[in-house]
Amino acid sequence: MQASLLLAEQYRNASLVRKMFGDAFYIVTAYGIFPDGHDYTNELQALVNKANAEGRSAIFFPAGDYYITNINNDQNIYYFGDNAKFIGGYTKEISQIGSAPSSEIYYNVKEFGAKGDGVTDDAPAIQSAIDTCHNNGGGVVFFSTGNFFIGTTLLVKSGVQLLGSGFNNWDFRFSKGTWLIMKNTLTSLIDVGDDTTGMVFGTSISQISLTVEGYTNGGAVKGFGIWERYSWYFHSNDIYVEGFATGVKIGDTTKTLNHYYTNTHISDCDVFIQINNGADVTFNGGRIGTNGPAAARTAGIIIKGTCDSLAFNRLIIAHNAGMQYNVRITEVGVSLFWITFNDCDMETATIASFHCDTFASMIRINNSWVGSAAPMVFSDGDRIIVRDSTFANQNGLPAAIHLTGKVGNVTLEQNELLSAPNVQIKVDTSESGIKIKDCLIANGGVAVQFMPTAGTPKNWFLIDNDIRGQVDNAIVINLSVLRRVKVKGNFIVDYANHGIIAAGSGNVSLDIQGNTIGTNATSGTRRSIYIVDAISGVMVMNNDITNNASGMVDASVAPKIVDNNMS
């Protein structure tokens, strides 16, 4: 980036380039593309793909002729150069920052009559700048520092990038940067595409703060801040959104594609982010839900409709006065898959930190902090993985994690559960394929409770976990309908009642092997392994139960194997 800045400073219009794109533009010579007569089509295509993937749009060409035959997926890419051009058949133009007038790519809303005084309705002037930019093939619509009152919804069209002079939050409200203030009777402040435009391409919004006329911190909220109704290839960088019923909404009745948000801050909306019918959506960095002490809100993120390939990275999802859900995936009868949360902080939820009640597949939660005093609940879905995450502040709840309803094929791996709910992990789903592996499960009433009552679930595994400090039983297994359960390689210590207690009926295929089970209790009826009923198909082998007051009680019947346990 420093090289980009130094190179840009060599040109007369470098300040314009930096104002529009900061230091985030590519120099083709750094990617092996030169004006020497060789065909660099493949190299430029790779750079365009990289720009799209990283949510950027500007590529700089030093002087010369570049042999390029054709480039795909270049709708939202803008080429800049100083006496540079394409030869070889590729027809997209390189805007000449060394000679071409800036008005060809750069439209200042004040030159179209906008005042930015917070009183004048600047919507007509801004829309005129947007329309002119779009009609001329695209470019940047620029907002200087100011407060721009918006009396009618702004409609962003293909090729238009809205660029402010800096975004700020409540602490610097209306005093620094660019603020757009929506009239409080509008449905939305900014629409990206609508029924008249159809699908729009290659748009962006950056360095702008959005709010609602008359909004006060914690007060009533109205409308949408940004509504991507018909949008493909949209990018946002450094925005602040406050006081809307929905801060950012992606999608409508038609599926939209490729939305990339960086450093997004949304404060005190009822729903902070809602995705309806969206694909290839990425949020990288930001705070979702801060401020607003006067009123609790509904949800940090709601996902519904037909969605796939959604990624949320390094987000803080929390609201001072609470929200019902940090994340909610809902709506029956649609296709939802590949939804990923990485390095996120989920706090202050009152109903659920994460709640999925529809059939969504391939959900991933990685390396996150779940600090809400509310459970993580999956009542439907398939192929779900929660890994390397920490659960805290669930003291006194029925469960910290609840797998119920029709959810199946769930893996909980390398997590830490550290608070004291009645049950740390409660599983009563009717479906198969539950694996809990390499977790630290400390404190609480019961560590893991397998208690299905319906369906024919099977293949539930507890493997290599560290389970300690329970004030009731460590592991409870009900085998009335459940079959093929494996408890293997766990370290189970310092429980108050039983290490493993199993009950049920029939031939259950229960495999308890290679566990270390011990408690410091010296009296009472505490057992390391307690098989209550006359179930069959039990294998209890190679367990170390030497540090126990009362050893093992086994009421199971043949066929079974109980052998080589150290006691």
XYZ file of C-alpha atoms in Angstrom:
567
model
C 0.000 0.000 0.000
C 2.902 2.357 0.695
C 4.148 1.692 -2.825
C 0.707 2.590 -4.174
C 0.770 5.860 -2.272
C 4.271 6.787 -3.435
C 3.459 6.008 -7.039
C 0.199 7.926 -6.931
C 1.975 10.992 -5.599
C 3.964 11.198 -8.829
C 0.869 12.176 -10.783
C -1.039 15.434 -10.943
C -4.348 13.889 -9.912
C -2.986 11.568 -7.214
C -4.978 13.327 -4.515
C -8.158 12.487 -6.421
C -7.207 8.819 -6.653
C -6.450 8.668 -2.935
C -9.713 10.441 -2.128
C -11.693 7.894 -4.123
C -9.869 4.684 -3.280
C -7.512 5.424 -0.388
C -4.373 3.345 -0.783
C -6.405 0.302 -1.839
C -5.680 0.076 -5.556
C -3.479 -2.301 -7.503
C -0.499 -1.458 -9.740
C -0.359 -3.896 -12.653
C 3.435 -4.017 -12.863
C 3.517 -5.477 -9.344
C 1.504 -8.415 -10.733
C 3.673 -9.122 -13.765
C 1.745 -7.048 -16.319
C 3.874 -4.773 -18.530
C 3.446 -2.633 -21.682
C 6.025 -4.634 -23.656
C 3.914 -6.228 -26.413
C 3.452 -9.614 -24.716
C -0.042 -11.008 -24.103
C -0.899 -10.474 -20.425
C -4.582 -11.425 -20.640
C -4.287 -14.261 -18.122
C -2.342 -12.137 -15.653
C -4.845 -9.268 -15.807
C -7.766 -11.702 -15.463
C -6.149 -13.075 -12.303
C -5.756 -9.539 -10.940
C -9.384 -8.685 -11.743
C -10.475 -11.861 -9.947
C -8.343 -10.869 -6.957
C -9.874 -7.376 -6.889
C -13.395 -8.811 -6.967
C -12.585 -11.305 -4.224
C -11.104 -8.606 -1.992
C -13.910 -6.138 -2.645
C -11.755 -3.535 -4.403
C -12.311 -1.833 -7.716
C -9.312 0.261 -8.878
C -6.358 -0.947 -10.976
C -3.569 1.415 -12.048
C -1.571 1.184 -15.314
C 1.713 3.066 -15.823
C 2.204 4.599 -19.285
C 2.291 2.288 -22.294
C 0.309 -0.103 -24.499
C -0.988 -3.296 -22.829
C -1.798 -6.317 -24.986
C -5.053 -7.743 -23.581
C -7.572 -9.754 -25.616
C -10.578 -10.053 -23.272
C -11.417 -9.889 -19.546
C -14.444 -11.376 -17.763
C -16.205 -10.199 -14.581
C -14.919 -6.641 -14.942
C -18.235 -4.861 -14.340
C -17.138 -3.243 -11.085
C -13.503 -2.685 -12.031
C -12.165 0.779 -12.874
C -8.871 1.150 -14.708
C -6.695 4.231 -14.238
C -3.470 5.178 -15.941
C -1.219 7.914 -17.255
C -1.130 7.665 -21.057
C -1.937 3.949 -20.872
C -4.206 2.007 -23.214
C -5.232 -1.520 -24.221
C -4.325 -3.150 -27.505
C -5.185 -6.676 -28.574
C -8.975 -6.420 -28.734
C -10.060 -5.639 -25.151
C -12.310 -2.580 -25.401
C -12.707 -1.351 -21.825
C -11.134 2.074 -21.384
C -8.382 3.169 -19.028
C -9.279 6.536 -17.476
C -6.277 8.825 -17.824
C -5.531 10.514 -14.510
C -2.676 12.388 -16.101
C -4.772 14.009 -18.826
C -8.492 13.214 -18.690
C -10.679 15.684 -16.761
C -11.752 14.338 -13.381
C -15.401 15.088 -14.137
C -15.472 11.979 -16.335
C -15.211 9.739 -13.276
C -15.788 11.961 -10.263
C -19.049 13.709 -9.382
C -19.173 16.017 -6.361
C -22.756 16.259 -5.093
C -22.258 19.919 -4.176
C -21.594 20.684 -7.832
C -25.105 19.348 -8.456
C -26.622 21.656 -5.828
C -26.419 19.674 -2.573
C -25.877 21.872 0.496
C -24.989 19.451 3.288
C -26.479 21.804 5.879
C -28.807 19.248 7.495
C -31.890 21.263 6.528
C -32.093 21.475 2.739
C -33.486 18.400 1.023
C -30.373 17.278 -0.837
C -31.947 14.132 -2.306
C -32.747 15.653 -5.761
C -29.200 16.979 -6.193
C -27.615 13.729 -5.035
C -29.877 11.640 -7.257
C -28.934 13.868 -10.199
C -25.260 13.184 -9.503
C -25.970 9.443 -9.279
C -27.938 9.428 -12.533
C -25.282 11.432 -14.378
C -22.549 9.137 -13.106
C -24.513 6.059 -14.174
C -25.399 7.485 -17.591
C -21.734 8.305 -18.252
C -20.650 4.744 -17.602
C -20.004 4.834 -13.876
C -17.619 6.452 -11.435
C -17.558 8.022 -7.998
C -20.252 10.234 -6.481
C -18.412 12.185 -3.801
C -19.771 13.726 -0.587
C -17.710 16.325 1.238
C -17.967 16.723 4.996
C -21.524 17.715 5.917
C -25.003 16.645 6.953
C -27.128 15.791 3.925
C -30.877 15.626 4.564
C -32.553 13.005 2.359
C -36.256 13.617 1.676
C -36.705 10.875 -0.948
C -34.998 7.496 -1.184
C -31.681 7.525 -3.047
C -31.543 4.953 -5.852
C -28.056 3.660 -6.616
C -27.561 2.387 -10.163
C -24.949 0.289 -11.941
C -21.367 1.490 -11.829
C -21.984 4.113 -9.130
C -19.796 4.326 -6.044
C -20.907 6.577 -3.188
C -17.878 7.940 -1.341
C -17.978 10.156 1.728
C -15.319 12.088 3.613
C -15.215 9.790 6.607
C -17.665 7.920 8.816
C -18.188 8.555 12.520
C -20.374 7.323 15.346
C -22.691 8.744 17.967
C -19.835 10.489 19.776
C -19.208 12.766 16.766
C -22.752 12.936 15.457
C -23.192 15.580 12.744
C -19.837 17.186 13.574
C -17.360 15.162 11.529
C -17.375 13.278 8.239
C -20.334 12.676 5.925
C -23.815 12.091 7.367
C -26.927 11.150 5.393
C -30.109 11.853 7.377
C -33.247 10.024 6.206
C -36.614 11.765 6.468
C -38.469 9.718 9.055
C -41.433 8.964 6.790
C -39.382 7.100 4.176
C -39.211 3.329 3.777
C -35.472 3.377 3.118
C -32.592 5.808 2.850
C -30.599 4.056 0.099
C -31.910 1.458 -2.345
C -29.351 -0.388 -4.447
C -31.512 -1.231 -7.447
C -35.312 -1.421 -7.512
C -38.183 -2.590 -9.726
C -37.393 0.115 -12.311
C -33.680 -0.609 -12.668
C -33.732 -4.359 -12.354
C -30.436 -5.883 -11.262
C -27.597 -3.386 -10.831
C -23.898 -4.187 -10.912
C -20.624 -2.824 -9.586
C -21.794 -0.450 -6.843
C -20.320 0.602 -3.520
C -20.891 2.792 -0.456
C -17.918 3.899 1.634
C -16.903 6.382 4.335
C -20.482 7.478 5.131
C -22.675 7.575 8.265
C -26.441 6.998 8.012
C -29.143 8.019 10.481
C -32.842 8.935 10.734
C -34.418 12.348 11.233
C -35.302 12.863 14.905
C -33.659 9.651 16.103
C -32.398 9.677 19.683
C -30.167 7.071 21.267
C -32.361 4.165 22.381
C -35.490 5.701 20.832
C -37.911 4.626 18.109
C -36.383 3.197 14.928
C -37.738 3.404 11.366
C -37.129 2.137 7.839
C -34.070 0.610 6.180
C -30.630 2.197 6.127
C -29.252 0.372 3.079
C -31.497 -1.972 1.131
C -29.762 -3.986 -1.566
C -32.913 -4.909 -3.431
C -31.510 -5.903 -6.831
C -27.751 -5.937 -6.526
C -24.819 -7.952 -7.803
C -21.193 -7.114 -6.963
C -21.653 -4.577 -4.173
C -18.918 -3.362 -1.850
C -19.084 -1.291 1.319
C -16.168 -0.015 3.346
C -16.230 1.996 6.585
C -19.902 2.799 7.177
C -21.844 3.649 10.329
C -25.610 3.018 10.468
C -27.925 3.938 13.361
C -31.583 4.275 14.257
C -33.256 2.153 11.561
C -35.761 -0.671 11.926
C -33.305 -2.632 9.759
C -29.794 -1.275 9.370
C -28.664 -3.245 6.309
C -30.957 -5.494 4.297
C -29.583 -7.664 1.516
C -31.986 -9.125 -1.035
C -35.698 -9.035 -1.700
C -37.813 -11.480 -3.689
C -34.973 -11.995 -6.198
C -31.696 -13.605 -5.190
C -28.756 -11.207 -5.120
C -25.079 -12.009 -5.430
C -21.628 -10.975 -4.210
C -21.852 -8.458 -1.374
C -18.688 -7.480 0.477
C -18.799 -5.334 3.636
C -15.652 -4.197 5.443
C -15.529 -2.419 8.817
C -19.295 -2.118 9.243
C -20.653 -0.445 12.378
C -24.401 -0.649 13.035
C -25.807 0.862 16.205
C -29.232 0.626 17.830
C -31.371 -0.761 15.036
C -34.129 -3.280 15.714
C -32.623 -5.751 13.238
C -29.051 -4.812 12.477
C -28.428 -7.022 9.426
C -31.066 -9.011 7.538
C -30.278 -11.227 4.572
C -33.120 -12.391 2.337
C -32.214 -14.357 -0.778
C -28.506 -13.515 -0.843
C -25.430 -15.395 -2.008
C -21.700 -14.768 -1.611
C -22.139 -12.291 1.244
C -19.148 -11.357 3.413
C -18.926 -9.082 6.450
C -15.354 -8.455 7.579
C -14.898 -6.568 10.825
C -17.160 -4.209 12.711
C -19.450 -3.735 15.684
C -23.066 -4.802 15.317
C -25.524 -3.510 17.911
C -23.640 -1.143 20.198
C -25.237 1.773 22.094
C -28.963 2.197 22.669
C -29.348 1.754 26.421
C -33.035 2.656 26.470
C -34.560 -0.198 24.458
C -33.714 -3.826 23.788
C -33.745 -4.872 20.130
C -34.710 -7.973 18.147
C -31.627 -9.408 16.452
C -28.075 -8.704 15.421
C -28.283 -10.826 12.269
C -31.342 -12.500 10.713
C -30.879 -14.911 7.805
C -33.896 -16.092 5.838
C -34.977 -16.833 2.302
C -32.790 -18.732 -0.155
C -29.210 -18.011 0.887
C -25.805 -19.578 0.448
C -22.142 -18.800 0.963
C -22.454 -16.276 3.782
C -19.388 -15.378 5.877
C -19.203 -13.207 8.992
C -15.683 -12.517 10.224
C -14.428 -10.602 13.286
C -17.784 -9.095 14.274
C -18.801 -7.949 17.749
C -22.540 -8.635 18.038
C -23.861 -7.079 21.237
C -26.272 -4.356 22.375
C -26.046 -2.444 25.629
C -29.710 -3.026 26.484
C -29.817 -6.545 25.055
C -31.223 -8.167 21.940
C -33.371 -11.260 21.634
C -30.962 -13.055 19.287
C -27.377 -12.433 18.290
C -27.965 -14.579 15.202
C -31.200 -16.127 13.987
C -31.598 -18.418 10.975
C -35.265 -18.904 10.251
C -38.030 -19.440 7.654
C -39.321 -22.826 6.602
C -39.167 -24.319 3.120
C -36.096 -22.607 1.676
C -32.528 -23.559 0.834
C -29.878 -22.226 3.216
C -26.310 -23.520 3.187
C -22.670 -22.594 3.735
C -23.076 -20.081 6.553
C -19.868 -19.341 8.472
C -19.003 -17.270 11.539
C -15.303 -16.765 12.295
C -13.758 -14.916 15.255
C -17.053 -13.366 16.343
C -18.166 -12.111 19.752
C -21.819 -12.858 20.604
C -23.101 -11.181 23.765
C -26.190 -9.720 25.517
C -28.786 -11.971 23.809
C -31.824 -12.818 25.938
C -33.483 -15.684 23.987
C -30.598 -17.305 22.103
C -27.082 -16.389 21.149
C -27.476 -18.439 17.978
C -30.796 -19.948 16.915
C -31.498 -22.065 13.834
C -35.066 -23.309 13.444
C -35.078 -24.127 9.736
C -33.257 -26.678 7.615
C -29.907 -25.007 7.017
C -26.877 -27.087 6.131
C -23.146 -26.564 6.437
C -23.189 -24.022 9.254
C -19.773 -23.286 10.753
C -18.986 -21.356 13.946
C -15.249 -21.063 14.504
C -13.045 -19.474 17.157
C -15.828 -17.332 18.604
C -16.762 -16.047 22.048
C -20.341 -16.852 23.065
C -20.904 -14.717 26.133
C -24.652 -14.191 26.043
C -26.692 -15.305 29.037
C -28.767 -17.308 26.569
C -28.329 -20.721 24.931
C -27.126 -21.676 21.480
C -30.063 -23.617 19.995
C -30.299 -25.738 16.858
C -33.761 -27.237 16.312
C -33.231 -28.037 12.629
C -30.375 -28.258 10.171
C -27.632 -30.613 9.064
C -23.829 -30.748 8.824
C -23.195 -28.192 11.542
C -19.787 -27.614 13.143
C -19.017 -25.493 16.212
C -15.281 -25.450 16.801
C -12.657 -23.664 18.927
C -15.245 -21.467 20.639
C -15.763 -20.441 24.255
C -19.111 -20.404 26.072
C -19.511 -18.309 29.225
C -22.181 -16.465 31.248
C -24.848 -19.173 30.869
C -25.152 -19.680 34.645
C -28.508 -21.100 35.729
C -29.843 -21.691 32.207
C -31.441 -25.024 31.242
C -28.546 -25.529 28.800
C -25.615 -23.696 27.224
C -25.971 -25.646 23.953
C -29.239 -27.341 23.015
C -29.512 -29.696 20.023
C -33.180 -30.486 19.645
C -36.020 -30.966 17.161
C -34.716 -32.337 13.851
C -31.100 -31.188 13.814
C -28.592 -33.846 12.800
C -24.960 -34.411 11.875
C -23.579 -31.925 14.387
C -19.955 -31.717 15.511
C -18.902 -29.818 18.634
C -15.115 -29.853 18.705
C -12.380 -28.195 20.768
C -14.782 -25.860 22.544
C -14.657 -24.607 26.125
C -17.836 -24.481 28.216
C -17.028 -22.644 31.416
C -20.215 -21.409 33.100
C -22.736 -23.240 35.302
C -26.023 -24.007 33.522
C -28.182 -26.952 34.559
C -26.788 -28.866 31.564
C -23.822 -27.735 29.502
C -24.717 -29.687 26.339
C -28.266 -31.027 26.069
C -29.083 -33.289 23.120
C -32.639 -34.503 22.567
C -32.931 -34.314 18.784
C -34.624 -37.142 16.923
C -31.814 -37.290 14.351
C -28.484 -39.098 14.063
C -24.864 -38.052 13.879
C -23.853 -36.151 17.029
C -20.150 -35.867 17.854
C -18.685 -34.035 20.852
C -14.901 -34.186 20.731
C -11.890 -32.596 22.437
C -13.984 -30.149 24.466
C -13.349 -28.768 27.931
C -16.682 -29.009 29.756
C -16.280 -27.551 33.220
C -18.803 -26.842 35.969
C -22.587 -26.847 35.638
C -25.080 -29.427 36.801
C -24.585 -32.067 34.076
C -21.855 -31.896 31.435
C -23.586 -33.822 28.630
C -27.136 -35.127 28.544
C -28.250 -37.495 25.751
C -32.051 -37.640 26.169
C -33.904 -38.272 22.889
C -37.512 -39.420 23.177
C -38.566 -39.688 19.524
C -37.293 -40.989 16.208
C -34.526 -43.550 15.780
C -31.355 -41.559 16.449
C -27.991 -43.310 16.371
C -24.255 -42.681 16.167
C -23.836 -40.224 19.027
C -20.224 -39.962 20.172
C -18.382 -38.439 23.141
C -14.663 -38.652 22.413
C -11.530 -37.288 24.137
C -13.253 -34.615 26.210
C -12.098 -33.095 29.500
C -15.182 -33.133 31.748
C -14.893 -31.850 35.306
C -16.556 -30.129 38.224
C -20.215 -31.070 37.707
C -22.501 -30.760 40.738
C -24.709 -33.610 39.457
C -23.889 -36.450 37.055
C -21.145 -35.839 34.508
C -22.747 -37.746 31.600
C -26.379 -38.879 31.359
C -27.493 -41.228 28.563
C -31.097 -42.291 27.936
C -31.205 -45.257 25.572
C -34.949 -45.693 25.240
C -34.803 -44.808 21.511
C -31.115 -43.982 21.075
C -28.691 -46.546 19.633
C -24.967 -46.791 18.829
C -23.480 -44.527 21.468
C -19.731 -44.319 22.000
C -18.065 -42.764 25.063
C -14.328 -43.099 24.514
C -11.109 -41.547 25.764
C -12.694 -38.960 28.042
C -11.213 -37.565 31.255
C -14.152 -37.345 33.681
C -13.408 -36.069 37.181
C -14.769 -34.197 40.196
C -18.458 -34.890 39.637
C -20.859 -34.960 42.574
C -23.018 -37.996 41.680
C -22.162 -40.416 38.863
C -19.502 -40.231 36.176
C -21.598 -41.964 33.506
C -25.182 -43.022 34.101
C -27.045 -44.935 31.382
C -30.595 -46.232 31.274
C -32.958 -47.569 28.629
C -34.153 -50.782 27.072
C -33.285 -53.309 24.391
C -30.067 -53.950 22.505
C -28.544 -50.488 22.555
C -24.940 -50.794 21.290
C -23.358 -48.727 24.057
C -19.553 -48.560 23.908
C -17.704 -47.136 26.942
C -13.957 -47.514 26.429
C -10.687 -45.977 27.507
C -12.055 -43.330 29.850
C -10.486 -42.042 33.046
C -13.304 -41.572 35.542
C -12.708 -40.357 39.064
C -14.089 -38.229 41.873
C -12.762 -37.046 45.209
C -16.037 -37.963 46.918
C -15.543 -40.493 49.726
C -19.100 -41.355 50.697
C -22.540 -41.921 49.243
C -23.635 -43.950 46.237
C -21.517 -42.208 43.644
C -20.479 -44.516 40.796
C -17.924 -44.137 38.039
C -20.210 -46.010 35.630
C -23.806 -46.772 36.514
C -25.826 -48.862 34.059
C -29.267 -48.764 35.589
C -31.430 -51.024 33.431
C -31.165 -54.487 31.913
C -29.994 -53.267 28.533
C -27.895 -55.428 26.205
C -25.242 -54.747 23.607
C -22.975 -53.033 26.140
C -19.179 -52.899 25.923
C -17.309 -51.457 28.925
C -13.562 -51.918 28.494
C -10.191 -50.429 29.424
C -11.541 -47.711 31.687
C -9.563 -46.400 34.658
C -11.997 -46.053 37.558
C -9.531 -46.411 40.406
C -10.213 -43.043 42.033
C -13.836 -43.676 43.003
C -15.692 -44.247 46.233
C -18.048 -46.884 44.877
C -16.685 -48.119 41.548
C -19.099 -49.432 38.908
C -22.616 -50.853 38.964
C -23.636 -52.831 35.897
C -27.209 -54.057 35.459
C -26.815 -54.825 31.751
C -27.466 -58.293 30.334
C -25.933 -60.417 27.574
C -24.803 -59.984 24.970
C -22.230 -57.696 26.556
C -18.509 -57.326 27.261
C -17.296 -55.846 30.538
C -13.563 -56.413 30.831
C -10.142 -55.008 31.686
C -11.343 -52.035 33.698
C -8.975 -50.798 36.390
C -10.744 -50.332 39.702
